Amino acid sequence: MLKQKRDMAILVRYHWYRIPVSKMPARKFDYLAFYEPVRFGRHGKQIRFYARVLRYSAGKRRDLLPNETNHPNANKNYFKIQVGRTGVMTPVAVLE
């Protein structure tokens, strides 16, 4: 899930996404799809983008987002997932 628009900017510009180590799926995966919550306005509540996973590495959140060293999760371990070019899919609405 892209919690903030900043996360979308990181994904599109720098081609990476982060996942807490505690939330990483046990199964290997080759692609990520990105859910955009309601705060994304008319693009919210849907999955529009996907990307192929190239590689990943572990590190502290504070190292991935150095401007957020005071964040409550700054010292937690995250995977930095490098992805290829972001693709656009036909929007999938999430039913509530």
JSON list of C-alpha atoms in Angstrom, two decimals:
[
{"chain": "A", "resi": 1, "resn": "MET", "atom": "CA", "xyz": [0.00, 0.00, 0.00]},
{"chain": "A", "resi": 2, "resn": "LEU", "atom": "CA", "xyz": [1.21, 3.47, -0.87]},
{"chain": "A", "resi": 3, "resn": "LYS", "atom": "CA", "xyz": [0.31, 5.21, 2.38]},
{"chain": "A", "resi": 4, "resn": "GLN", "atom": "CA", "xyz": [1.32, 8.68, 1.24]},
{"chain": "A", "resi": 5, "resn": "LYS", "atom": "CA", "xyz": [1.88, 10.49, -2.03]},
{"chain": "A", "resi": 6, "resn": "ARG", "atom": "CA", "xyz": [5.53, 10.69, -1.06]},
{"chain": "A", "resi": 7, "resn": "ASP", "atom": "CA", "xyz": [5.68, 6.89, -1.33]},
{"chain": "A", "resi": 8, "resn": "MET", "atom": "CA", "xyz": [4.37, 7.12, -4.89]},
{"chain": "A", "resi": 9, "resn": "ALA", "atom": "CA", "xyz": [7.07, 9.67, -5.74]},
{"chain": "A", "resi": 10, "resn": "ILE", "atom": "CA", "xyz": [9.80, 7.39, -4.36]},
{"chain": "A", "resi": 11, "resn": "LEU", "atom": "CA", "xyz": [8.40, 4.45, -6.32]},
{"chain": "A", "resi": 12, "resn": "VAL", "atom": "CA", "xyz": [8.19, 6.29, -9.65]},
{"chain": "A", "resi": 13, "resn": "ARG", "atom": "CA", "xyz": [11.37, 8.34, -9.35]},
{"chain": "A", "resi": 14, "resn": "TYR", "atom": "CA", "xyz": [13.78, 6.04, -7.52]},
{"chain": "A", "resi": 15, "resn": "HIS", "atom": "CA", "xyz": [12.23, 2.64, -8.27]},
{"chain": "A", "resi": 16, "resn": "TRP", "atom": "CA", "xyz": [12.05, 1.26, -4.76]},
{"chain": "A", "resi": 17, "resn": "TYR", "atom": "CA", "xyz": [9.47, 0.44, -2.13]},
{"chain": "A", "resi": 18, "resn": "ARG", "atom": "CA", "xyz": [9.80, -0.53, 1.52]},
{"chain": "A", "resi": 19, "resn": "ILE", "atom": "CA", "xyz": [8.17, -3.27, 3.54]},
{"chain": "A", "resi": 20, "resn": "PRO", "atom": "CA", "xyz": [8.71, -3.90, 7.26]},
{"chain": "A", "resi": 21, "resn": "VAL", "atom": "CA", "xyz": [10.65, -7.13, 7.77]},
{"chain": "A", "resi": 22, "resn": "SER", "atom": "CA", "xyz": [7.79, -8.33, 10.01]},
{"chain": "A", "resi": 23, "resn": "LYS", "atom": "CA", "xyz": [5.31, -7.94, 7.09]},
{"chain": "A", "resi": 24, "resn": "MET", "atom": "CA", "xyz": [7.41, -9.54, 4.36]},
{"chain": "A", "resi": 25, "resn": "PRO", "atom": "CA", "xyz": [5.61, -12.49, 2.76]},
{"chain": "A", "resi": 26, "resn": "ALA", "atom": "CA", "xyz": [7.16, -15.90, 3.37]},
{"chain": "A", "resi": 27, "resn": "ARG", "atom": "CA", "xyz": [6.74, -16.85, -0.30]},
{"chain": "A", "resi": 28, "resn": "LYS", "atom": "CA", "xyz": [9.00, -15.45, -2.98]},
{"chain": "A", "resi": 29, "resn": "PHE", "atom": "CA", "xyz": [7.31, -12.94, -5.26]},
{"chain": "A", "resi": 30, "resn": "ASP", "atom": "CA", "xyz": [8.28, -11.46, -8.60]},
{"chain": "A", "resi": 31, "resn": "TYR", "atom": "CA", "xyz": [5.88, -8.50, -8.79]},
{"chain": "A", "resi": 32, "resn": "LEU", "atom": "CA", "xyz": [4.35, -5.92, -6.49]},
{"chain": "A", "resi": 33, "resn": "ALA", "atom": "CA", "xyz": [0.99, -4.22, -7.05]},
{"chain": "A", "resi": 34, "resn": "PHE", "atom": "CA", "xyz": [0.37, -0.93, -5.25]},
{"chain": "A", "resi": 35, "resn": "TYR", "atom": "CA", "xyz": [-2.92, -0.07, -3.57]},
{"chain": "A", "resi": 36, "resn": "GLU", "atom": "CA", "xyz": [-3.71, 3.63, -3.29]},
{"chain": "A", "resi": 37, "resn": "PRO", "atom": "CA", "xyz": [-5.93, 4.54, -0.30]},
{"chain": "A", "resi": 38, "resn": "VAL", "atom": "CA", "xyz": [-8.75, 7.09, -0.31]},
{"chain": "A", "resi": 39, "resn": "ARG", "atom": "CA", "xyz": [-6.34, 9.97, 0.43]},
{"chain": "A", "resi": 40, "resn": "PHE", "atom": "CA", "xyz": [-5.23, 9.73, -3.21]},
{"chain": "A", "resi": 41, "resn": "GLY", "atom": "CA", "xyz": [-8.52, 11.37, -4.21]},
{"chain": "A", "resi": 42, "resn": "ARG", "atom": "CA", "xyz": [-10.07, 10.16, -7.45]},
{"chain": "A", "resi": 43, "resn": "HIS", "atom": "CA", "xyz": [-7.25, 7.62, -7.80]},
{"chain": "A", "resi": 44, "resn": "GLY", "atom": "CA", "xyz": [-7.88, 6.30, -4.29]},
{"chain": "A", "resi": 45, "resn": "LYS", "atom": "CA", "xyz": [-9.29, 2.93, -3.31]},
{"chain": "A", "resi": 46, "resn": "GLN", "atom": "CA", "xyz": [-7.77, 1.13, -6.26]},
{"chain": "A", "resi": 47, "resn": "ILE", "atom": "CA", "xyz": [-4.70, -0.62, -7.58]},
{"chain": "A", "resi": 48, "resn": "ARG", "atom": "CA", "xyz": [-3.26, 1.18, -10.61]},
{"chain": "A", "resi": 49, "resn": "PHE", "atom": "CA", "xyz": [0.45, 0.41, -10.63]},
{"chain": "A", "resi": 50, "resn": "TYR", "atom": "CA", "xyz": [2.65, -2.65, -10.52]},
{"chain": "A", "resi": 51, "resn": "ALA", "atom": "CA", "xyz": [6.36, -3.33, -10.89]},
{"chain": "A", "resi": 52, "resn": "ARG", "atom": "CA", "xyz": [8.70, -6.28, -11.25]},
{"chain": "A", "resi": 53, "resn": "VAL", "atom": "CA", "xyz": [10.92, -6.99, -8.25]},
{"chain": "A", "resi": 54, "resn": "LEU", "atom": "CA", "xyz": [14.61, -6.82, -9.16]},
{"chain": "A", "resi": 55, "resn": "ARG", "atom": "CA", "xyz": [16.25, -7.36, -5.75]},
{"chain": "A", "resi": 56, "resn": "TYR", "atom": "CA", "xyz": [15.90, -6.43, -2.12]},
{"chain": "A", "resi": 57, "resn": "SER", "atom": "CA", "xyz": [18.05, -5.73, 0.89]},
{"chain": "A", "resi": 58, "resn": "ALA", "atom": "CA", "xyz": [17.44, -5.19, 4.60]},
{"chain": "A", "resi": 59, "resn": "GLY", "atom": "CA", "xyz": [18.16, -2.07, 6.61]},
{"chain": "A", "resi": 60, "resn": "LYS", "atom": "CA", "xyz": [16.78, 0.36, 9.15]},
{"chain": "A", "resi": 61, "resn": "ARG", "atom": "CA", "xyz": [13.90, 2.63, 8.18]},
{"chain": "A", "resi": 62, "resn": "ARG", "atom": "CA", "xyz": [15.95, 5.67, 9.21]},
{"chain": "A", "resi": 63, "resn": "ASP", "atom": "CA", "xyz": [18.54, 4.75, 6.57]},
{"chain": "A", "resi": 64, "resn": "LEU", "atom": "CA", "xyz": [15.88, 4.46, 3.87]},
{"chain": "A", "resi": 65, "resn": "LEU", "atom": "CA", "xyz": [14.17, 7.72, 4.84]},
{"chain": "A", "resi": 66, "resn": "PRO", "atom": "CA", "xyz": [16.89, 9.90, 6.41]},
{"chain": "A", "resi": 67, "resn": "ASN", "atom": "CA", "xyz": [14.55, 12.89, 6.77]},
{"chain": "A", "resi": 68, "resn": "GLU", "atom": "CA", "xyz": [12.37, 10.86, 9.14]},
{"chain": "A", "resi": 69, "resn": "THR", "atom": "CA", "xyz": [14.83, 9.85, 11.85]},
{"chain": "A", "resi": 70, "resn": "ASN", "atom": "CA", "xyz": [12.29, 10.81, 14.55]},
{"chain": "A", "resi": 71, "resn": "HIS", "atom": "CA", "xyz": [9.57, 8.53, 13.13]},
{"chain": "A", "resi": 72, "resn": "PRO", "atom": "CA", "xyz": [8.32, 5.95, 15.71]},
{"chain": "A", "resi": 73, "resn": "ASN", "atom": "CA", "xyz": [9.52, 3.13, 13.42]},
{"chain": "A", "resi": 74, "resn": "ALA", "atom": "CA", "xyz": [12.89, 4.69, 12.55]},
{"chain": "A", "resi": 75, "resn": "ASN", "atom": "CA", "xyz": [14.86, 1.90, 14.24]},
{"chain": "A", "resi": 76, "resn": "LYS", "atom": "CA", "xyz": [12.81, -0.97, 12.83]},
{"chain": "A", "resi": 77, "resn": "ASN", "atom": "CA", "xyz": [14.11, -3.26, 10.12]},
{"chain": "A", "resi": 78, "resn": "TYR", "atom": "CA", "xyz": [12.69, -2.89, 6.61]},
{"chain": "A", "resi": 79, "resn": "PHE", "atom": "CA", "xyz": [13.31, -4.42, 3.25]},
{"chain": "A", "resi": 80, "resn": "LYS", "atom": "CA", "xyz": [14.17, -1.99, 0.48]},
{"chain": "A", "resi": 81, "resn": "ILE", "atom": "CA", "xyz": [12.74, -3.57, -2.63]},
{"chain": "A", "resi": 82, "resn": "GLN", "atom": "CA", "xyz": [14.27, -2.37, -5.88]},
{"chain": "A", "resi": 83, "resn": "VAL", "atom": "CA", "xyz": [11.76, -2.58, -8.71]},
{"chain": "A", "resi": 84, "resn": "GLY", "atom": "CA", "xyz": [11.85, -2.12, -12.44]},
{"chain": "A", "resi": 85, "resn": "ARG", "atom": "CA", "xyz": [9.77, 0.32, -14.45]},
{"chain": "A", "resi": 86, "resn": "THR", "atom": "CA", "xyz": [6.33, 0.97, -12.97]},
{"chain": "A", "resi": 87, "resn": "GLY", "atom": "CA", "xyz": [3.54, -0.34, -15.15]},
{"chain": "A", "resi": 88, "resn": "VAL", "atom": "CA", "xyz": [-0.04, 0.90, -15.27]},
{"chain": "A", "resi": 89, "resn": "MET", "atom": "CA", "xyz": [-2.84, -1.60, -15.11]},
{"chain": "A", "resi": 90, "resn": "THR", "atom": "CA", "xyz": [-6.54, -1.25, -15.70]},
{"chain": "A", "resi": 91, "resn": "PRO", "atom": "CA", "xyz": [-7.73, 0.13, -12.35]},
{"chain": "A", "resi": 92, "resn": "VAL", "atom": "CA", "xyz": [-9.10, -2.43, -9.95]},
{"chain": "A", "resi": 93, "resn": "ALA", "atom": "CA", "xyz": [-11.59, -0.96, -7.50]},
{"chain": "A", "resi": 94, "resn": "VAL", "atom": "CA", "xyz": [-11.53, -2.37, -3.98]},
{"chain": "A", "resi": 95, "resn": "LEU", "atom": "CA", "xyz": [-14.99, -3.19, -2.72]},
{"chain": "A", "resi": 96, "resn": "GLU", "atom": "CA", "xyz": [-15.80, -2.43, 0.89]}
]
